[in-house]
C-alpha cells in the first residue's frame, strides 16, 4: 500500500499506522449505513484513526523517512499517488490531534444523521490524502473531495436558509480558488514538459521564466489563500465555520484551513524554492492585515462560534507573518534564519490546530449544555462544567499567546523571525520596514486577542448566568470532557516542550530551504528551550520549561499564602446597596465597547437606542439597544463582486437556451475556432 | 572555583531582593512626592508596607458569586510579575534569571498577568469589575505595539532581543544616546509606561470614584491577602517597568562584571534611576488631569508611531 524509503522498524511501523488509519476511516464511513449502533462504531473508529494519524505523523517527524504509494486508475485517467515527507508530517500531527479529540466528542452522541456520520470519516480521509498527494491529479482529486465533503457537512444537516447561503458562498469561493490553482498547476505542468508530479516541477522550476513564476505565485496565493482564509479572501470563513456542527468546525478551523498553508509552503517554498523579496512582502502584508482585522472583528462578535471563526483569520495571519519572513530571508540567502521563521509558521500551524479545536469543542460543549451560542445570554457556566471551563481557559490563554503555553512559544518564534528580517543588513530597506510594521501589528494582535478571550471566557463561564437556560445547564458527557482536557494538556505540553518541537520543525524547514550563506543560530542550551539569534547577535533564549517551572513555584507560594489566610467570609457582591442582578454585569457587547470606540474609524460602528418613557414623565419603561459594526471588505468588495457575478450569470443564462440544436451549434463553432487556432 | 558559580548566584539574589523589596518603598516615595506637590504632608514612606501587613492579617472576604478563578488569580498574577521582574537587569547587565527569557517573554508574562486579573474581575458579577477589566484590556491593547516596537528598536541595534545583551551593548557603545532612533524609542516607552502602570493622564491610581476606575475597579471585590498580593503585584510591575526603561534606554552605571566596586556603584545608580522614573510619574500625577478615555488612542497611537519612526530611522541610518 505504502512503503518507506528505508527499511527500519519505525518506518515499517509508520507504514502500518497509515494503512490502519485508512482502513479505520473506510470502515467508519461504511458503518453508518449498516448495523445497530452505527454512529457509535463510526465515531469510535474515527477516534482511533485520528490517533493512528497522529502516531504516523510523529513517526515520520522522528524517523525522517518518506513514504510513497501509488494505486489504481481513477476514472481510467491516472493513478492516485502519495508521498508523505516531513512537511506532510507536521500537518498530519495537527490533523491527528484535532480529529482524535473531535471524534471523541461525538462518541455516545445520539441522533447523528447517517449522512453526517458517514461523510465525516471521508472528510478526514480526504485531508489525509491532500497532505500526501504527490502530483497535480491526486492533489486536486483529494482537494475537491475535501471541499465537497466539508460543504456537505456544513449544509447537509440543517439546511435552513442562512446555512445554505453560507454553504453556497463557501462552495463558490472554494471553487474560484480551485480554478486559480488549476491554472497555476497548468502553468507548472506546461513548463515541465507535461509532467504532473511535484518532483518534476521542482526540477524544472529553476528554468522557469520570471513572469511565469510570478504568475504562479499570484495564482497559488489566491488559491491557497482562499482556503486558508487570509484577507482579502476570507469572506466565506466566518459564515461557514459557525454553522457546521462543532466537531466539524473544530476540524475546519483547526486543520482544513491549514491545508491552504500546507499548499503555500509546498508550492512556493518546496517546489519553486522561494522567490524574489516582494513575494515575502506580499505575504507579510496579507498576514499583518489578516491578523489585526481578524482579531478586531472577532472582538465585535457575540456569537461564540463566529468569534472563534474570526480568530482563525487572525491566526492564519500570524502563520503568514512567519512564512513571509521566511521567504524574505530566504530570498536574501539567510538560510538559517529563514528556516527558523518557517519553523515558526509550522509550529504555529500545529499549535493553532490544537487550541482552536479545543476552543471549538468547548463552544460545542457550551452549545450542547445550554443550546445557546449568544454570549450575552451565557454566564456562570464554570459552576456546572468546571473541567470544560478550565480547559477552555487554558485554550484561551494559549491562543492569546501567553507563556508558558504553546501559542506563546510559536508567537515568540514569529517575533524572532520578524526581528531577524527587520534587523539583518542584506535584506532591502522596504522589506525591513514591512517587517518592522509587522512587529507592531503582531504586538497589537496578541494584546487584542487577550482582550477578546477575557471577554469570551469571562462572559461565558464566570459571573452570574444571564438566562434561565444558562442557569439550568448541566455538565457535558465524559468523552467531551476528556477531549477538551486532552487538548488542554497538549497546549501545556507543546508549550513546555517547545525546544524539542522547534528543533524537529527546524529540521523539516531546513530540508525545504535552499542552502545559502548562513547566520549562525545558536542552539546550545542545556534546558529545553527555544533559541534564536536574529541578526547574528548574541543568542536569544526562551527557556520554556524553566519559565514554566519558575511560574509554578511562584504561583504555588502565593497559593499557600492565600490558603493559610483563615476561614473565608462570603458576602454578596457590592452593588451600591441593592441585590446583585445578572443584568448589572458587563456583557460581551459592553465589554468590547472601548475597543469598538477606539477603532471606530476601522470598524465603522452603528448604534441604535430606543427608549420608551412612562407617559408624561422622564422615567424609562423599556429600552432597546442595537449595535453593529461594518465589515468593510464584505460590504465594499464582496457584495459588489457577488452582484456582478449574478448579473454575469443572468447574461450566461441567455446563452443557455436549453435547445439541443443550440448546443450542437456551439460545439461546431468551438471546433471551427479550434481548427483555425491550431492551423 | 566556587566563586565562578557563587558570584552570579549572589548577584542574582541581590538584584532579586532589591527589586522585590523596594517595590512598596517606590510607591511610598511617589505618594509622598505627589502629596508635597499638592500642598499636603502625605503618608509615611513606609505606609505601603503597613498597608500590605494590614491586609495580610485580615480575615478573607469573598463574593458569594465568585469561584476558583477569583480565589487563585492573585497568586497567578503575582507569580507572573515576579518571574517577569527577575528577567529584567537592574544593577548589572546580567538579569537574575539570565538565559530564561528575553524582552518578548517579559511582555508575554505581563500580558498573562493582565489576562488573569481581567478574567478574575469578571468573576464576582459586578458592574465595576467588568468596567475595569474591559477598559484595562482595551488600553493595554493600544499600549502594547508601542511597548514592543520601542524595545524591538533596541533589539535591532544590539542584534538580539535578550535584555542582558541589549543592556551590555548599550553600555559598551553608549547606545547612541542622542541618536534619533534611541530618543524616539525612549519617548514611546515613557508614554507606554504611564498607561501600563495606570498613572495620569490614563488612570488615577488614588481614585475610588466608581465611574473612572480602571485598575482599582478590578481589585474592588478583593480583600485580605488577595488584595495584598494584587496591590504588591502592581507595585512590583512599576519597579519592573522602571528597571526595564533604565536597562534598555539608560544602561549607564550598571555593573558589567562581578566585582565589589562595580556592584556597589550599580546598586546605587540602579536605585537612583528607578526612583527617578517613579518621581517623574508622581510629577505627572500631581500636575495632570485625567484625559477622556476616547482621547487615549491619540496618546498611545502617538507612542506607537514614535517607536515605529525610531525603527525606521534605525533601518535607514544604519546599514
Short mmCIF file of C-alpha atoms in Angstrom, two decimals, chain A residues 142-608:
data_model
loop_
_atom_site.label_atom_id
_atom_site.label_comp_id
_atom_site.label_asym_id
_atom_site.label_seq_id
_atom_site.Cartn_x
_atom_site.Cartn_y
_atom_site.Cartn_z
CA UNK A 142 -8.33 14.94 -2.80
CA UNK A 143 -8.69 18.72 -2.59
CA UNK A 144 -12.04 18.69 -4.36
CA UNK A 145 -13.26 15.78 -2.20
CA UNK A 146 -12.25 17.74 0.88
CA UNK A 147 -14.11 20.84 -0.31
CA UNK A 148 -17.28 18.96 -1.25
CA UNK A 149 -17.38 16.81 1.88
CA UNK A 150 -16.87 19.81 4.13
CA UNK A 151 -19.63 21.65 2.24
CA UNK A 152 -21.92 18.65 2.79
CA UNK A 153 -21.10 18.75 6.48
CA UNK A 154 -21.84 22.48 6.61
CA UNK A 155 -25.10 22.39 4.64
CA UNK A 156 -26.36 18.83 4.89
CA UNK A 157 -27.59 18.74 8.46
CA UNK A 158 -29.77 21.76 9.00
CA UNK A 159 -30.43 23.21 5.56
CA UNK A 160 -32.01 26.45 6.75
CA UNK A 161 -31.87 29.50 4.53
CA UNK A 162 -28.93 31.10 6.33
CA UNK A 163 -26.95 27.86 6.41
CA UNK A 164 -27.50 27.17 2.72
CA UNK A 165 -26.44 30.70 1.83
CA UNK A 166 -23.26 30.33 3.93
CA UNK A 167 -22.58 26.95 2.36
CA UNK A 168 -23.05 28.21 -1.18
CA UNK A 169 -20.76 31.17 -0.57
CA UNK A 170 -18.18 28.69 0.69
CA UNK A 171 -18.63 26.43 -2.32
CA UNK A 172 -18.42 29.33 -4.76
CA UNK A 173 -15.28 30.81 -3.19
CA UNK A 174 -13.54 27.49 -2.82
CA UNK A 175 -14.14 26.78 -6.49
CA UNK A 176 -12.84 30.13 -7.64
CA UNK A 177 -9.77 29.21 -5.58
CA UNK A 178 -9.54 25.78 -7.18
CA UNK A 179 -9.78 27.42 -10.60
CA UNK A 180 -6.81 29.64 -9.74
CA UNK A 181 -4.84 26.61 -8.54
CA UNK A 182 -5.77 24.71 -11.69
CA UNK A 183 -4.29 27.46 -13.87
CA UNK A 184 -1.17 27.59 -11.70
CA UNK A 185 -0.76 23.81 -11.91
CA UNK A 186 -1.31 24.04 -15.66
CA UNK A 187 1.49 26.60 -15.99
CA UNK A 188 3.83 24.39 -13.94
CA UNK A 189 2.86 21.29 -15.92
CA UNK A 190 3.44 23.12 -19.18
CA UNK A 191 6.83 24.39 -18.02
CA UNK A 192 7.99 20.91 -17.03
CA UNK A 193 7.11 19.22 -20.28
CA UNK A 194 3.70 17.87 -19.37
CA UNK A 195 4.74 16.24 -16.11
CA UNK A 196 2.21 16.47 -13.28
CA UNK A 197 4.48 15.24 -10.48
CA UNK A 198 5.53 17.85 -7.90
CA UNK A 199 9.08 16.43 -8.06
CA UNK A 200 9.24 17.15 -11.80
CA UNK A 201 8.05 20.72 -11.21
CA UNK A 202 10.78 21.14 -8.61
CA UNK A 203 13.43 20.04 -11.12
CA UNK A 204 12.04 22.34 -13.81
CA UNK A 205 11.48 25.34 -11.56
CA UNK A 206 14.95 26.98 -11.91
CA UNK A 207 14.42 27.26 -15.67
CA UNK A 208 11.02 28.92 -15.35
CA UNK A 209 10.67 32.42 -16.82
CA UNK A 210 10.35 35.04 -14.03
CA UNK A 211 6.99 36.16 -15.39
CA UNK A 212 5.64 32.61 -15.23
CA UNK A 213 6.95 32.23 -11.67
CA UNK A 214 5.25 35.47 -10.65
CA UNK A 215 2.01 34.33 -12.28
CA UNK A 216 2.22 31.00 -10.45
CA UNK A 217 2.84 32.87 -7.19
CA UNK A 218 -0.18 35.11 -7.68
CA UNK A 219 -2.48 32.22 -8.62
CA UNK A 220 -1.26 29.95 -5.85
CA UNK A 221 -1.65 32.77 -3.34
CA UNK A 222 -5.24 33.35 -4.43
CA UNK A 223 -5.99 29.62 -4.49
CA UNK A 224 -4.46 28.50 -1.22
CA UNK A 225 -5.01 31.86 0.45
CA UNK A 226 -8.77 31.47 -0.04
CA UNK A 227 -8.72 28.04 1.56
CA UNK A 228 -6.60 29.38 4.41
CA UNK A 229 -9.00 32.31 4.85
CA UNK A 230 -6.45 35.10 4.65
CA UNK A 231 -7.55 38.63 3.89
CA UNK A 232 -8.85 39.58 1.37
CA UNK A 233 -10.23 36.13 0.52
CA UNK A 234 -11.75 35.37 3.90
CA UNK A 235 -15.45 36.18 3.43
CA UNK A 236 -16.62 32.55 3.47
CA UNK A 237 -14.85 31.56 6.67
CA UNK A 238 -16.79 33.42 9.39
CA UNK A 239 -20.04 32.35 7.75
CA UNK A 240 -19.38 28.69 7.06
CA UNK A 241 -17.45 27.65 10.18
CA UNK A 242 -20.00 28.63 12.84
CA UNK A 243 -22.96 26.88 11.18
CA UNK A 244 -21.24 23.49 10.94
CA UNK A 245 -21.61 21.04 13.87
CA UNK A 246 -18.96 21.87 16.46
CA UNK A 247 -16.73 18.84 15.85
CA UNK A 248 -16.70 19.72 12.16
CA UNK A 249 -16.00 23.40 12.95
CA UNK A 250 -13.07 22.22 15.05
CA UNK A 251 -11.62 20.32 12.10
CA UNK A 252 -12.37 23.01 9.52
CA UNK A 253 -10.80 25.77 11.61
CA UNK A 254 -8.10 23.60 13.14
CA UNK A 255 -6.95 21.62 10.14
CA UNK A 256 -8.76 22.23 6.85
CA UNK A 257 -7.74 25.89 6.53
CA UNK A 258 -4.19 24.72 7.35
CA UNK A 259 -4.15 22.70 4.12
CA UNK A 260 -4.04 26.15 2.48
CA UNK A 261 -0.87 26.91 4.44
CA UNK A 262 0.46 23.47 3.53
CA UNK A 263 -0.21 24.19 -0.13
CA UNK A 264 1.53 27.58 0.03
CA UNK A 265 4.63 26.07 1.65
CA UNK A 266 4.61 23.05 -0.68
CA UNK A 267 4.38 25.05 -3.90
CA UNK A 268 6.13 28.34 -3.04
CA UNK A 269 8.94 27.05 -0.83
CA UNK A 270 9.36 23.38 -1.72
CA UNK A 271 8.56 23.32 -5.46
CA UNK A 272 9.56 26.83 -6.54
CA UNK A 273 12.35 27.19 -3.97
CA UNK A 274 11.21 30.65 -2.92
CA UNK A 275 11.10 33.79 -4.99
CA UNK A 276 12.02 37.45 -5.03
CA UNK A 277 11.67 39.68 -1.94
CA UNK A 278 8.30 41.04 -2.90
CA UNK A 279 6.60 37.64 -2.65
CA UNK A 280 7.52 37.58 1.01
CA UNK A 281 6.50 41.22 1.43
CA UNK A 282 3.07 40.49 -0.09
CA UNK A 283 2.63 37.59 2.32
CA UNK A 284 3.76 39.76 5.25
CA UNK A 285 1.22 42.45 4.34
CA UNK A 286 -1.58 39.89 3.94
CA UNK A 287 -0.56 38.27 7.22
CA UNK A 288 -0.42 41.51 9.20
CA UNK A 289 -3.78 42.73 7.92
CA UNK A 290 -5.44 39.32 8.46
CA UNK A 291 -4.09 39.20 12.00
CA UNK A 292 -5.19 42.69 13.06
CA UNK A 293 -8.56 42.79 11.28
CA UNK A 294 -9.33 39.17 12.18
CA UNK A 295 -8.98 39.83 15.88
CA UNK A 296 -10.75 43.22 15.71
CA UNK A 297 -13.79 41.67 14.04
CA UNK A 298 -13.64 38.75 16.46
CA UNK A 299 -13.88 41.19 19.36
CA UNK A 300 -17.07 42.63 17.91
CA UNK A 301 -18.86 39.26 17.81
CA UNK A 302 -21.20 37.97 20.47
CA UNK A 303 -21.83 34.60 18.86
CA UNK A 304 -19.20 32.34 20.43
CA UNK A 305 -18.54 30.22 17.34
CA UNK A 306 -18.47 33.20 14.98
CA UNK A 307 -15.98 34.86 17.32
CA UNK A 308 -13.77 31.77 17.13
CA UNK A 309 -14.08 31.69 13.33
CA UNK A 310 -12.77 35.27 13.08
CA UNK A 311 -9.88 34.22 15.31
CA UNK A 312 -8.94 31.65 12.71
CA UNK A 313 -8.38 34.51 10.26
CA UNK A 314 -6.17 36.17 12.89
CA UNK A 315 -4.07 33.06 13.46
CA UNK A 316 -3.70 32.36 9.75
CA UNK A 317 -2.33 35.91 9.65
CA UNK A 318 0.25 35.08 12.32
CA UNK A 319 1.27 31.95 10.43
CA UNK A 320 1.64 34.03 7.24
CA UNK A 321 3.87 36.50 9.13
CA UNK A 322 6.23 33.60 9.84
CA UNK A 323 6.02 32.36 6.25
CA UNK A 324 6.50 35.84 4.78
CA UNK A 325 9.54 36.48 6.98
CA UNK A 326 10.96 33.10 5.93
CA UNK A 327 10.52 33.94 2.25
CA UNK A 328 12.13 37.38 2.55
CA UNK A 329 15.04 35.88 4.48
CA UNK A 330 15.44 33.01 2.00
CA UNK A 331 15.43 35.47 -0.89
CA UNK A 332 18.41 37.15 0.76
CA UNK A 333 20.24 33.85 1.30
CA UNK A 334 19.88 33.84 5.08
CA UNK A 335 19.08 30.14 5.23
CA UNK A 336 19.37 29.53 8.98
CA UNK A 337 17.17 32.48 9.91
CA UNK A 338 14.74 31.58 7.14
CA UNK A 339 14.32 28.03 8.36
CA UNK A 340 13.78 29.36 11.88
CA UNK A 341 10.99 31.64 10.60
CA UNK A 342 9.48 28.80 8.58
CA UNK A 343 9.64 26.57 11.66
CA UNK A 344 7.74 29.33 13.48
CA UNK A 345 4.98 29.25 10.86
CA UNK A 346 4.79 25.44 11.01
CA UNK A 347 4.80 25.43 14.82
CA UNK A 348 2.01 27.96 14.96
CA UNK A 349 0.03 25.87 12.45
CA UNK A 350 0.21 22.85 14.77
CA UNK A 351 -0.44 24.92 17.88
CA UNK A 352 -3.42 26.65 16.34
CA UNK A 353 -4.87 23.27 15.37
CA UNK A 354 -4.63 22.17 19.00
CA UNK A 355 -6.07 25.23 20.72
CA UNK A 356 -8.63 26.13 18.09
CA UNK A 357 -10.01 22.57 18.14
CA UNK A 358 -10.11 22.83 21.92
CA UNK A 359 -12.00 26.12 21.80
CA UNK A 360 -14.49 24.96 19.17
CA UNK A 361 -15.14 21.73 21.08
CA UNK A 362 -15.53 23.83 24.24
CA UNK A 363 -18.02 26.05 22.41
CA UNK A 364 -19.77 22.88 21.27
CA UNK A 365 -19.95 21.73 24.88
CA UNK A 366 -21.49 25.06 25.89
CA UNK A 367 -23.92 24.80 22.98
CA UNK A 368 -25.00 21.27 23.89
CA UNK A 369 -25.32 22.13 27.59
CA UNK A 370 -27.35 25.30 27.09
CA UNK A 371 -28.48 25.43 23.47
CA UNK A 372 -27.02 28.96 23.34
CA UNK A 373 -24.28 30.46 21.19
CA UNK A 374 -25.05 34.07 22.09
CA UNK A 375 -22.55 35.21 24.71
CA UNK A 376 -24.99 37.80 26.03
CA UNK A 377 -27.25 35.02 27.31
CA UNK A 378 -24.48 32.93 28.90
CA UNK A 379 -22.58 33.29 32.17
CA UNK A 380 -21.56 31.39 35.27
CA UNK A 381 -21.04 28.07 33.48
CA UNK A 382 -17.82 27.34 35.40
CA UNK A 383 -20.04 26.19 38.27
CA UNK A 384 -21.73 23.41 36.26
CA UNK A 385 -18.85 22.45 33.95
CA UNK A 386 -15.65 23.22 35.87
CA UNK A 387 -13.35 20.98 33.83
CA UNK A 388 -14.61 22.27 30.50
CA UNK A 389 -14.25 25.82 31.81
CA UNK A 390 -10.68 25.14 32.92
CA UNK A 391 -9.80 23.57 29.57
CA UNK A 392 -11.42 26.44 27.66
CA UNK A 393 -9.49 28.91 29.82
CA UNK A 394 -6.21 27.15 29.05
CA UNK A 395 -7.05 27.19 25.34
CA UNK A 396 -7.96 30.88 25.60
CA UNK A 397 -4.65 31.67 27.29
CA UNK A 398 -2.79 29.65 24.65
CA UNK A 399 -4.46 31.41 21.69
CA UNK A 400 -3.80 34.77 23.37
CA UNK A 401 -0.09 33.96 23.25
CA UNK A 402 0.60 33.75 26.97
CA UNK A 403 3.64 31.97 28.42
CA UNK A 404 4.28 29.16 29.19
CA UNK A 405 1.68 27.77 26.74
CA UNK A 406 2.22 26.67 23.14
CA UNK A 407 0.72 29.76 21.49
CA UNK A 408 3.31 31.95 23.15
CA UNK A 409 6.19 29.72 22.06
CA UNK A 410 5.27 29.93 18.39
CA UNK A 411 4.43 33.65 18.52
CA UNK A 412 7.80 34.21 20.20
CA UNK A 413 9.49 32.47 17.30
CA UNK A 414 7.48 34.51 14.77
CA UNK A 415 8.63 37.66 16.60
CA UNK A 416 12.23 36.41 16.29
CA UNK A 417 11.72 35.83 12.56
CA UNK A 418 10.38 39.37 12.14
CA UNK A 419 13.16 40.94 14.24
CA UNK A 420 15.63 38.96 12.14
CA UNK A 421 14.04 40.28 8.93
CA UNK A 422 13.89 43.87 10.16
CA UNK A 423 17.40 43.82 11.57
CA UNK A 424 19.54 41.99 9.07
CA UNK A 425 21.55 44.08 6.67
CA UNK A 426 21.30 42.16 3.36
CA UNK A 427 17.50 42.49 3.44
CA UNK A 428 16.43 45.56 1.42
CA UNK A 429 15.04 48.51 3.46
CA UNK A 430 11.47 48.22 2.19
CA UNK A 431 11.19 44.61 3.32
CA UNK A 432 12.86 45.50 6.62
CA UNK A 433 10.37 48.28 7.23
CA UNK A 434 7.47 45.96 6.36
CA UNK A 435 8.78 43.51 8.95
CA UNK A 436 9.09 46.33 11.49
CA UNK A 437 5.45 47.29 10.95
CA UNK A 438 4.55 43.61 11.20
CA UNK A 439 6.21 43.50 14.66
CA UNK A 440 3.83 46.25 15.78
CA UNK A 441 0.88 44.51 14.12
CA UNK A 442 1.69 41.24 15.88
CA UNK A 443 2.00 43.01 19.24
CA UNK A 444 -1.35 44.73 18.68
CA UNK A 445 -2.89 41.42 17.61
CA UNK A 446 -1.80 39.50 20.66
CA UNK A 447 -2.94 42.27 23.03
CA UNK A 448 -6.33 42.40 21.30
CA UNK A 449 -6.52 38.60 21.49
CA UNK A 450 -6.06 38.88 25.26
CA UNK A 451 -8.98 41.32 25.34
CA UNK A 452 -11.12 39.07 23.17
CA UNK A 453 -10.52 35.92 25.17
CA UNK A 454 -11.01 37.64 28.51
CA UNK A 455 -14.39 38.55 27.07
CA UNK A 456 -15.21 35.14 25.57
CA UNK A 457 -14.08 33.15 28.62
CA UNK A 458 -15.29 35.55 31.27
CA UNK A 459 -18.73 36.22 29.83
CA UNK A 460 -19.36 32.51 29.17
CA UNK A 461 -18.01 30.86 32.29
CA UNK A 462 -17.73 33.49 35.04
CA UNK A 463 -20.14 35.80 36.83
CA UNK A 464 -23.88 35.17 37.03
CA UNK A 465 -25.93 33.35 34.36
CA UNK A 466 -27.67 35.81 32.03
CA UNK A 467 -30.55 33.48 31.01
CA UNK A 468 -32.52 30.64 32.52
CA UNK A 469 -31.03 28.19 30.01
CA UNK A 470 -27.56 29.09 31.27
CA UNK A 471 -28.69 28.84 34.89
CA UNK A 472 -30.18 25.38 34.39
CA UNK A 473 -27.36 23.90 32.30
CA UNK A 474 -25.86 20.53 33.20
CA UNK A 475 -22.38 19.23 32.50
CA UNK A 476 -21.48 17.57 29.19
CA UNK A 477 -20.80 13.80 28.85
CA UNK A 478 -17.45 12.35 29.86
CA UNK A 479 -15.98 11.86 26.32
CA UNK A 480 -16.34 15.58 25.61
CA UNK A 481 -14.64 16.49 28.88
CA UNK A 482 -11.86 14.01 28.11
CA UNK A 483 -11.38 15.51 24.64
CA UNK A 484 -11.05 19.11 25.80
CA UNK A 485 -8.86 18.17 28.76
CA UNK A 486 -6.60 16.16 26.44
CA UNK A 487 -6.18 19.13 24.12
CA UNK A 488 -5.57 21.46 27.08
CA UNK A 489 -2.81 19.10 28.23
CA UNK A 490 -1.39 19.28 24.71
CA UNK A 491 -1.35 23.11 24.91
CA UNK A 492 0.72 22.89 28.09
CA UNK A 493 2.89 20.03 26.85
CA UNK A 494 3.72 21.63 23.49
CA UNK A 495 4.42 24.87 25.36
CA UNK A 496 6.86 23.34 27.81
CA UNK A 497 8.49 21.09 25.22
CA UNK A 498 8.73 23.95 22.72
CA UNK A 499 12.51 23.46 22.49
CA UNK A 500 12.28 19.90 21.17
CA UNK A 501 9.28 20.67 18.97
CA UNK A 502 11.05 23.61 17.33
CA UNK A 503 14.19 21.52 16.76
CA UNK A 504 12.14 18.90 14.91
CA UNK A 505 10.35 21.56 12.85
CA UNK A 506 13.57 23.38 12.06
CA UNK A 507 15.00 20.14 10.64
CA UNK A 508 11.93 19.88 8.39
CA UNK A 509 12.18 23.55 7.41
CA UNK A 510 15.89 23.23 6.65
CA UNK A 511 15.23 20.42 4.13
CA UNK A 512 12.92 22.77 2.23
CA UNK A 513 15.31 25.71 2.17
CA UNK A 514 17.91 26.21 -0.49
CA UNK A 515 21.33 26.32 1.15
CA UNK A 516 22.79 29.79 1.48
CA UNK A 517 25.28 31.78 3.49
CA UNK A 518 24.04 31.25 6.98
CA UNK A 519 23.91 33.31 10.10
CA UNK A 520 24.73 31.01 12.98
CA UNK A 521 21.74 30.26 15.09
CA UNK A 522 22.91 29.11 18.48
CA UNK A 523 21.11 26.12 19.94
CA UNK A 524 23.45 25.07 22.73
CA UNK A 525 21.23 25.45 25.75
CA UNK A 526 21.01 22.82 28.43
CA UNK A 527 17.43 23.47 29.47
CA UNK A 528 14.92 22.52 26.77
CA UNK A 529 14.25 25.89 25.25
CA UNK A 530 13.70 27.77 22.07
CA UNK A 531 16.75 29.68 20.95
CA UNK A 532 17.17 32.14 18.18
CA UNK A 533 19.85 34.54 17.13
CA UNK A 534 18.45 37.24 14.90
CA UNK A 535 20.86 39.40 13.01
CA UNK A 536 23.81 37.33 14.09
CA UNK A 537 23.93 38.93 17.53
CA UNK A 538 24.17 37.04 20.80
CA UNK A 539 21.77 34.12 21.13
CA UNK A 540 18.32 34.82 22.45
CA UNK A 541 16.71 32.21 24.61
CA UNK A 542 13.23 31.34 25.72
CA UNK A 543 13.68 28.54 28.22
CA UNK A 544 10.09 27.33 28.17
CA UNK A 545 10.48 24.60 30.76
CA UNK A 546 12.39 26.87 33.16
CA UNK A 547 9.80 29.64 32.82
CA UNK A 548 7.06 27.07 33.36
CA UNK A 549 8.73 25.71 36.48
CA UNK A 550 9.59 29.18 37.81
CA UNK A 551 5.98 30.27 37.34
CA UNK A 552 4.70 27.13 39.06
CA UNK A 553 6.93 27.72 42.08
CA UNK A 554 5.99 31.40 42.36
CA UNK A 555 2.28 30.66 41.97
CA UNK A 556 2.45 27.78 44.46
CA UNK A 557 3.97 30.04 47.12
CA UNK A 558 1.19 32.56 46.54
CA UNK A 559 -1.47 29.86 46.76
CA UNK A 560 -0.11 28.55 50.05
CA UNK A 561 -0.19 32.09 51.43
CA UNK A 562 -3.80 32.52 50.30
CA UNK A 563 -4.88 29.16 51.69
CA UNK A 564 -3.46 29.91 55.13
CA UNK A 565 -5.36 33.18 55.38
CA UNK A 566 -8.12 31.78 57.59
CA UNK A 567 -11.79 30.98 57.23
CA UNK A 568 -13.41 32.90 54.38
CA UNK A 569 -16.48 35.00 54.96
CA UNK A 570 -18.79 35.02 51.93
CA UNK A 571 -20.99 38.00 51.20
CA UNK A 572 -22.88 39.30 48.18
CA UNK A 573 -21.06 41.40 45.65
CA UNK A 574 -21.37 45.10 46.49
CA UNK A 575 -23.77 46.72 44.03
CA UNK A 576 -24.35 50.04 45.77
CA UNK A 577 -26.84 48.66 48.27
CA UNK A 578 -29.26 46.73 46.05
CA UNK A 579 -29.37 43.00 45.42
CA UNK A 580 -26.97 41.86 42.64
CA UNK A 581 -28.67 41.15 39.32
CA UNK A 582 -27.17 39.36 36.28
CA UNK A 583 -28.09 42.36 34.12
CA UNK A 584 -25.69 44.57 36.13
CA UNK A 585 -22.76 42.69 34.68
CA UNK A 586 -20.80 43.77 31.68
CA UNK A 587 -21.73 41.54 28.75
CA UNK A 588 -19.95 40.74 25.50
CA UNK A 589 -21.17 43.89 23.76
CA UNK A 590 -20.37 46.27 26.60
CA UNK A 591 -17.01 44.62 27.26
CA UNK A 592 -15.91 45.34 23.70
CA UNK A 593 -17.23 48.91 23.74
CA UNK A 594 -13.95 50.73 24.49
CA UNK A 595 -12.25 48.89 21.65
CA UNK A 596 -15.24 49.48 19.37
CA UNK A 597 -14.85 53.20 20.03
CA UNK A 598 -11.04 53.23 19.89
CA UNK A 599 -11.08 51.62 16.45
CA UNK A 600 -14.24 53.32 15.21
CA UNK A 601 -12.57 54.55 12.03
CA UNK A 602 -11.89 50.96 11.02
CA UNK A 603 -14.98 49.26 12.40
CA UNK A 604 -17.49 51.99 11.46
CA UNK A 605 -19.92 51.04 14.24
CA UNK A 606 -23.62 51.84 14.03
CA UNK A 607 -25.69 52.26 17.14
CA UNK A 608 -29.41 52.47 17.66
#
